[in-house]
């Protein structure tokens, strides 16, 4: 075998080793996320879990944010698999969206670190993200997000064709529902709600997870239906008002006639 072929073989082996180590680091990061949460998962702990020096992690990833982004990619891949299993194109669009929303909400509740990690990225501007994360990783993250979002968008399109969902750009609405649900589930992460018994005396209550779950799912369906529900409600109110007015007029007319007869 020529020295050139041997060199190619060595390079390929080195590349494979690098990919394997990157996968090990991401796997260890997710394990620590699920065990401790994103805040308590430190680079030192991740390195110990993999059995490598901390400095080696920074040879594979531009920084902590990039590692967290790739860990989010791992979560998103699993989420998309669950969404695919939950979706049934033979169902009515509203029922399809409900099933996807339930799956997404339950995934967030099962993996709180996913919510934290996703919210952490959402708190940054696009310019900040591109400054912290290399382009290849941004492409991986965007691709992973698009897989789940496109699945939701297709259900929204089906609902629009059926005339049950609002006529809004489906790509935008899928992104809105993703962000809206993450924000709602953050309440479950905090575990608290605040109210005021009287001015200057706030009261802190426990946030019931079941209530947060059902509200998040209902909010998704309500947002998808959107203006159609509001317009229908307006039509119903106008119809009810006309009916009430007509009934009142007829009653008045009958009473007047009865008075004339007497």
Tab-separated table of N, CA, C and O in Angstrom, residues 149 152-154 156-158 160 166 168-175:
chain	number	residue	atom	x	y	z
A	149	UNK	N	-40.579	21.952	13.336
A	149	UNK	CA	-41.451	23.068	12.974
A	149	UNK	C	-42.196	22.800	11.667
A	149	UNK	O	-43.374	23.165	11.538
A	152	UNK	N	-45.237	20.685	12.273
A	152	UNK	CA	-46.350	21.473	12.801
A	152	UNK	C	-46.973	22.321	11.696
A	152	UNK	O	-48.205	22.427	11.588
A	153	UNK	N	-46.127	22.913	10.858
A	153	UNK	CA	-46.620	23.766	9.772
A	153	UNK	C	-47.514	22.991	8.811
A	153	UNK	O	-48.524	23.525	8.327
A	154	UNK	N	-47.180	21.740	8.527
A	154	UNK	CA	-48.000	20.928	7.618
A	154	UNK	C	-49.397	20.695	8.197
A	154	UNK	O	-50.394	20.677	7.464
A	156	UNK	N	-50.883	22.753	10.282
A	156	UNK	CA	-51.544	24.053	10.179
A	156	UNK	C	-52.064	24.287	8.771
A	156	UNK	O	-53.176	24.816	8.580
A	157	UNK	N	-51.285	23.890	7.757
A	157	UNK	CA	-51.725	24.025	6.369
A	157	UNK	C	-52.973	23.186	6.111
A	157	UNK	O	-53.913	23.637	5.446
A	158	UNK	N	-52.989	21.964	6.656
A	158	UNK	CA	-54.165	21.101	6.497
A	158	UNK	C	-55.385	21.739	7.149
A	158	UNK	O	-56.500	21.674	6.612
A	160	UNK	N	-55.886	24.948	7.566
A	160	UNK	CA	-56.305	26.090	6.757
A	160	UNK	C	-57.110	25.624	5.548
A	160	UNK	O	-58.124	26.242	5.197
A	166	UNK	N	-56.709	29.714	11.328
A	166	UNK	CA	-56.544	31.082	10.852
A	166	UNK	C	-55.606	31.130	9.643
A	166	UNK	O	-54.655	30.353	9.547
A	168	UNK	N	-52.871	32.448	8.524
A	168	UNK	CA	-51.615	33.096	8.902
A	168	UNK	C	-50.477	32.283	8.295
A	168	UNK	O	-50.616	31.069	8.097
A	169	UNK	N	-49.364	32.948	7.978
A	169	UNK	CA	-48.209	32.231	7.451
A	169	UNK	C	-47.863	31.069	8.375
A	169	UNK	O	-47.578	31.264	9.563
A	170	UNK	N	-47.878	29.856	7.844
A	170	UNK	CA	-47.736	28.667	8.696
A	170	UNK	C	-46.337	28.522	9.278
A	170	UNK	O	-46.176	28.005	10.384
A	171	UNK	N	-45.318	28.961	8.539
A	171	UNK	CA	-43.946	28.894	9.084
A	171	UNK	C	-43.825	29.818	10.291
A	171	UNK	O	-43.253	29.439	11.324
A	172	UNK	N	-44.380	31.032	10.138
A	172	UNK	CA	-44.352	31.957	11.276
A	172	UNK	C	-45.127	31.391	12.455
A	172	UNK	O	-44.655	31.414	13.602
A	173	UNK	N	-46.340	30.879	12.193
A	173	UNK	CA	-47.186	30.408	13.281
A	173	UNK	C	-46.577	29.199	13.984
A	173	UNK	O	-46.667	29.079	15.211
A	174	UNK	N	-45.929	28.306	13.241
A	174	UNK	CA	-45.259	27.154	13.861
A	174	UNK	C	-44.161	27.632	14.812
A	174	UNK	O	-44.029	27.111	15.931
A	175	UNK	N	-43.382	28.624	14.384
A	175	UNK	CA	-42.344	29.192	15.259
A	175	UNK	C	-42.960	29.874	16.473
A	175	UNK	O	-42.442	29.771	17.594
